[in-house]
Tab-separated table of C-alpha atoms in Angstrom:
chain	number	residue	atom	x	y	z
A	1	UNK	CA	-11.169	22.881	-10.878
A	2	UNK	CA	-13.878	23.942	-7.465
A	3	UNK	CA	-11.684	26.846	-5.750
A	4	UNK	CA	-9.641	28.210	-7.548
A	5	UNK	CA	-8.742	30.938	-6.259
A	6	UNK	CA	-6.391	29.416	-3.158
A	7	UNK	CA	-3.113	29.012	-2.992
A	8	UNK	CA	-3.107	25.586	-3.472
A	9	UNK	CA	-6.436	25.630	-6.204
A	10	UNK	CA	-4.218	28.418	-8.443
A	11	UNK	CA	-1.158	26.169	-8.836
A	12	UNK	CA	-3.501	22.913	-9.533
A	13	UNK	CA	-5.320	24.765	-11.865
A	14	UNK	CA	-2.142	26.079	-13.802
A	15	UNK	CA	-0.466	22.455	-13.521
A	16	UNK	CA	-3.770	20.748	-15.102
A	17	UNK	CA	-4.196	23.760	-17.801
A	18	UNK	CA	0.136	22.654	-18.883
A	19	UNK	CA	-0.381	19.347	-18.566
A	20	UNK	CA	-2.730	19.383	-21.124
A	21	UNK	CA	-6.663	20.035	-20.050
A	22	UNK	CA	-9.534	22.325	-20.535
A	23	UNK	CA	-9.840	23.953	-16.991
A	24	UNK	CA	-12.996	25.495	-15.700
A	25	UNK	CA	-12.330	27.355	-12.471
A	26	UNK	CA	-14.691	28.371	-9.202
A	27	UNK	CA	-14.492	31.186	-7.197
A	28	UNK	CA	-16.543	32.554	-4.975
A	29	UNK	CA	-16.284	35.786	-4.249
A	30	UNK	CA	-12.495	36.393	-5.343
A	31	UNK	CA	-13.391	36.811	-8.891
A	32	UNK	CA	-10.711	39.388	-10.055
A	33	UNK	CA	-8.222	36.486	-9.101
A	34	UNK	CA	-10.043	33.871	-10.843
A	35	UNK	CA	-10.311	36.354	-13.710
A	36	UNK	CA	-6.439	37.048	-13.673
A	37	UNK	CA	-4.831	33.300	-13.348
A	38	UNK	CA	-7.285	32.305	-16.493
A	39	UNK	CA	-5.644	34.655	-18.452
A	40	UNK	CA	-2.865	34.250	-17.969
A	41	UNK	CA	-3.159	30.227	-18.687
A	42	UNK	CA	-4.687	31.784	-21.534
A	43	UNK	CA	-2.187	33.501	-22.468
A	44	UNK	CA	0.549	30.629	-22.774
A	45	UNK	CA	-2.157	28.594	-25.043
A	46	UNK	CA	-4.578	26.463	-22.934
A	47	UNK	CA	-7.791	27.424	-22.792
A	48	UNK	CA	-9.897	28.991	-19.297
A	49	UNK	CA	-12.483	30.039	-18.878
A	50	UNK	CA	-13.687	31.016	-14.747
A	51	UNK	CA	-17.587	30.757	-13.016
A	52	UNK	CA	-19.039	31.960	-9.578
A	53	UNK	CA	-20.083	29.480	-7.277
A	54	UNK	CA	-20.795	28.330	-3.783
A	55	UNK	CA	-20.493	24.788	-3.144
A	56	UNK	CA	-22.864	24.689	-0.315
A	57	UNK	CA	-25.572	25.305	-3.095
A	58	UNK	CA	-26.531	22.253	-4.723
A	59	UNK	CA	-28.110	24.122	-7.584
A	60	UNK	CA	-24.856	26.581	-7.951
A	61	UNK	CA	-22.711	23.329	-8.638
A	62	UNK	CA	-24.888	21.698	-10.954
A	63	UNK	CA	-24.853	24.900	-13.191
A	64	UNK	CA	-20.981	24.647	-13.434
A	65	UNK	CA	-21.197	20.647	-14.122
A	66	UNK	CA	-23.608	21.703	-17.015
A	67	UNK	CA	-21.573	24.686	-17.705
A	68	UNK	CA	-18.588	22.211	-18.765
A	69	UNK	CA	-20.348	19.737	-20.675
A	70	UNK	CA	-22.160	22.421	-22.630
A	71	UNK	CA	-18.557	23.701	-23.849
A	72	UNK	CA	-16.124	20.630	-23.096
A	73	UNK	CA	-18.576	18.139	-23.813
A	74	UNK	CA	-17.871	16.216	-20.839
A	75	UNK	CA	-15.672	16.070	-17.636
A	76	UNK	CA	-12.672	13.731	-16.936
A	77	UNK	CA	-11.622	15.195	-14.358
A	78	UNK	CA	-12.931	17.117	-11.571
A	79	UNK	CA	-10.868	18.582	-7.748
A	80	UNK	CA	-12.493	19.867	-4.606
A	81	UNK	CA	-10.444	22.820	-2.951
A	82	UNK	CA	-12.635	24.933	-1.982
A	83	UNK	CA	-12.421	25.998	1.704
A	84	UNK	CA	-12.940	28.684	4.460
A	85	UNK	CA	-9.416	30.560	5.436
A	86	UNK	CA	-10.929	30.385	9.427
A	87	UNK	CA	-8.467	31.107	12.981
A	88	UNK	CA	-7.071	27.916	15.071
A	89	UNK	CA	-7.900	27.814	18.450
A	90	UNK	CA	-8.845	24.908	20.855
A	91	UNK	CA	-12.570	23.248	20.263
A	92	UNK	CA	-14.632	24.181	22.416
A	93	UNK	CA	-13.835	27.641	21.831
A	94	UNK	CA	-14.838	27.863	17.915
A	95	UNK	CA	-18.430	29.370	18.143
A	96	UNK	CA	-21.068	28.043	16.705
A	97	UNK	CA	-21.425	29.898	13.387
A	98	UNK	CA	-17.574	29.092	13.054
A	99	UNK	CA	-18.282	25.628	13.280
A	100	UNK	CA	-21.128	24.943	10.933
A	101	UNK	CA	-19.463	27.318	8.738
A	102	UNK	CA	-16.589	24.585	8.129
A	103	UNK	CA	-19.128	21.461	8.023
A	104	UNK	CA	-21.154	23.542	5.277
A	105	UNK	CA	-18.299	24.498	3.086
A	106	UNK	CA	-15.781	21.847	3.273
A	107	UNK	CA	-18.647	18.432	4.059
A	108	UNK	CA	-21.782	19.649	2.301
A	109	UNK	CA	-19.327	20.889	-0.297
A	110	UNK	CA	-18.486	18.108	-1.510
A	111	UNK	CA	-21.410	15.938	-0.877
A	112	UNK	CA	-22.341	18.788	-3.624
A	113	UNK	CA	-19.530	18.299	-5.538
A	114	UNK	CA	-20.428	14.710	-5.927
A	115	UNK	CA	-23.816	14.826	-6.080
A	116	UNK	CA	-23.597	16.501	-9.112
A	117	UNK	CA	-20.118	15.015	-10.985
A	118	UNK	CA	-20.507	11.389	-10.720
A	119	UNK	CA	-23.090	11.128	-13.255
A	120	UNK	CA	-21.320	13.115	-15.821
A	121	UNK	CA	-18.424	11.497	-14.944
A	122	UNK	CA	-20.253	7.837	-15.450
A	123	UNK	CA	-21.405	8.994	-18.755
A	124	UNK	CA	-18.265	10.582	-19.868
A	125	UNK	CA	-16.916	6.748	-19.565
A	126	UNK	CA	-15.233	7.297	-16.095
A	127	UNK	CA	-12.174	9.673	-14.411
A	128	UNK	CA	-11.405	11.261	-11.314
A	129	UNK	CA	-12.300	13.390	-8.714
A	130	UNK	CA	-9.187	14.005	-6.270
A	131	UNK	CA	-10.003	16.166	-2.865
A	132	UNK	CA	-7.848	18.216	-0.839
A	133	UNK	CA	-8.020	17.133	2.683
A	134	UNK	CA	-5.185	17.581	5.215
A	135	UNK	CA	-2.530	16.152	6.830
A	136	UNK	CA	-4.321	17.147	9.869
A	137	UNK	CA	-6.493	13.533	9.179
A	138	UNK	CA	-3.651	11.416	10.240
A	139	UNK	CA	-2.133	13.737	12.696
A	140	UNK	CA	-3.499	15.372	16.029
A	141	UNK	CA	-2.524	18.705	15.623
A	142	UNK	CA	-3.914	21.132	18.529
A	143	UNK	CA	-6.066	23.728	18.521
A	144	UNK	CA	-6.418	22.758	14.315
A	145	UNK	CA	-10.459	20.785	14.439
A	146	UNK	CA	-11.491	23.525	12.420
A	147	UNK	CA	-9.519	22.059	9.210
A	148	UNK	CA	-9.096	17.882	10.497
A	149	UNK	CA	-13.021	17.227	10.896
A	150	UNK	CA	-14.619	18.052	8.032
A	151	UNK	CA	-11.702	17.015	6.419
A	152	UNK	CA	-11.813	13.408	7.838
A	153	UNK	CA	-15.521	13.558	6.566
A	154	UNK	CA	-13.946	13.976	3.506
A	155	UNK	CA	-11.711	11.566	2.959
A	156	UNK	CA	-14.141	9.013	4.499
A	157	UNK	CA	-16.626	10.070	1.525
A	158	UNK	CA	-13.442	9.874	-1.242
A	159	UNK	CA	-13.149	6.848	0.190
A	160	UNK	CA	-17.234	6.113	-0.696
A	161	UNK	CA	-17.077	6.753	-4.023
A	162	UNK	CA	-13.612	5.173	-4.612
A	163	UNK	CA	-15.480	1.775	-3.347
A	164	UNK	CA	-18.971	2.683	-5.265
A	165	UNK	CA	-18.057	3.886	-8.440
A	166	UNK	CA	-14.709	1.552	-8.798
A	167	UNK	CA	-17.507	-0.329	-11.808
A	168	UNK	CA	-17.903	2.842	-13.651
A	169	UNK	CA	-14.861	3.943	-14.455
A	170	UNK	CA	-14.564	6.171	-11.259
A	171	UNK	CA	-11.500	7.056	-9.553
A	172	UNK	CA	-11.410	8.969	-6.290
A	173	UNK	CA	-8.391	10.025	-4.590
A	174	UNK	CA	-7.553	12.697	-1.696
A	175	UNK	CA	-4.069	15.247	-1.276
A	176	UNK	CA	-3.164	15.797	2.862
A	177	UNK	CA	-0.859	18.853	2.355
A	178	UNK	CA	1.151	19.810	5.772
A	179	UNK	CA	1.495	23.438	6.140
A	180	UNK	CA	1.897	25.964	3.047
A	181	UNK	CA	3.047	28.821	2.162
A	182	UNK	CA	0.071	30.727	1.526
A	183	UNK	CA	-3.546	30.664	2.203
A	184	UNK	CA	-3.740	30.488	5.944
A	185	UNK	CA	0.300	31.148	7.058
A	186	UNK	CA	0.678	35.080	6.451
A	187	UNK	CA	-2.548	36.000	8.293
A	188	UNK	CA	-0.790	33.290	11.548
A	189	UNK	CA	2.324	35.703	11.043
A	190	UNK	CA	-0.019	38.344	12.103
A	191	UNK	CA	-2.061	36.787	14.573
A	192	UNK	CA	-1.337	36.368	18.543
A	193	UNK	CA	1.609	34.867	19.963
A	194	UNK	CA	-0.113	31.308	20.569
A	195	UNK	CA	-0.935	31.038	16.522
A	196	UNK	CA	3.318	32.304	15.671
A	197	UNK	CA	3.796	29.457	18.009
A	198	UNK	CA	2.001	26.407	16.263
A	199	UNK	CA	3.181	27.899	13.254
A	200	UNK	CA	6.658	27.361	14.489
A	201	UNK	CA	6.111	23.940	16.120
A	202	UNK	CA	4.309	22.763	12.946
A	203	UNK	CA	8.234	23.426	10.877
A	204	UNK	CA	10.223	22.389	13.514
A	205	UNK	CA	8.049	18.871	13.858
A	206	UNK	CA	8.452	18.650	10.058
A	207	UNK	CA	10.676	16.318	9.052
A	208	UNK	CA	11.907	18.394	6.076
A	209	UNK	CA	11.457	20.811	8.617
A	210	UNK	CA	9.724	24.050	5.741
A	211	UNK	CA	6.747	24.865	5.113
A	212	UNK	CA	5.789	23.246	1.215
A	213	UNK	CA	5.109	25.418	-1.922
A	214	UNK	CA	1.638	25.300	-3.510
A	215	UNK	CA	3.704	24.088	-6.940
A	216	UNK	CA	4.524	21.274	-4.815
A	217	UNK	CA	0.960	19.959	-3.975
A	218	UNK	CA	-0.164	20.721	-7.535
A	219	UNK	CA	1.844	17.829	-8.051
A	220	UNK	CA	0.328	15.564	-5.773
A	221	UNK	CA	-3.071	16.497	-6.758
A	222	UNK	CA	-2.628	15.790	-10.599
A	223	UNK	CA	-0.828	13.314	-10.393
A	224	UNK	CA	-3.532	11.155	-8.858
A	225	UNK	CA	-5.505	12.725	-11.324
A	226	UNK	CA	-3.540	11.890	-14.109
A	227	UNK	CA	-4.007	8.687	-15.816
A	228	UNK	CA	-0.496	8.082	-14.466
A	229	UNK	CA	-2.302	7.040	-11.619
A	230	UNK	CA	-4.483	4.777	-13.167
A	231	UNK	CA	-4.183	1.868	-11.219
A	232	UNK	CA	-5.041	4.461	-7.903
A	233	UNK	CA	-8.021	4.601	-6.247
A	234	UNK	CA	-9.775	4.922	-2.217
A	235	UNK	CA	-6.055	6.513	-1.849
A	236	UNK	CA	-4.846	10.013	0.765
A	237	UNK	CA	-1.421	11.557	-0.666
A	238	UNK	CA	0.350	13.298	1.978
A	239	UNK	CA	2.315	15.948	0.703
A	240	UNK	CA	3.523	17.323	4.176
A	241	UNK	CA	7.352	17.013	4.199
A	242	UNK	CA	7.067	14.104	6.892
A	243	UNK	CA	4.468	15.961	9.530
A	244	UNK	CA	2.168	12.828	9.533
A	245	UNK	CA	4.940	10.144	10.060
């Protein structure tokens, strides 16, 4: 589980454990949150460990895979939910560093995860990779370029993996949340008026007229990762309250 300290990541890790998976959860800097989540999972009788990981560093990602194989013998489920919290604004107003940071974290990060985990999944007889993207890859949301642009690239890499690795028993899918109660949303409520208006507009344009709960998004991720979705690959499931329709 790459990226377990965010709202969706934590909910997904907990649900994977509840459904019977031994979970290795990564964090970049928020060790205390990751360790607390692992303690909670273990208290419920499940197995969970944590490990620091910078997904932009190939060796750091490889170390997570090596630890998983050493502890469990094989890998059957990979979830990519790592990402940055960033501000929203028109595309040309982002700085070079802001744009580069999300490209490195989201695009290069997912590439590194795929490079490290696909050989392990092949060796184990197959499995699944599920990537967290965004509903904005299907609906153009003004000022949301730093989310939609890199996640669109991740969605395409996911489709390539689904096509190329099907013969190896590997499925690849993606889940695109809409506006979620967690992550970037609390800071948006304390931001400038334009940002607050954008959040209100997103809720207004969502047919279900509310924010998603992290647990609702986690259900979609865990379903696609499970054997219940054994004939589903190369797909994008939008858990967005109808926002992209």
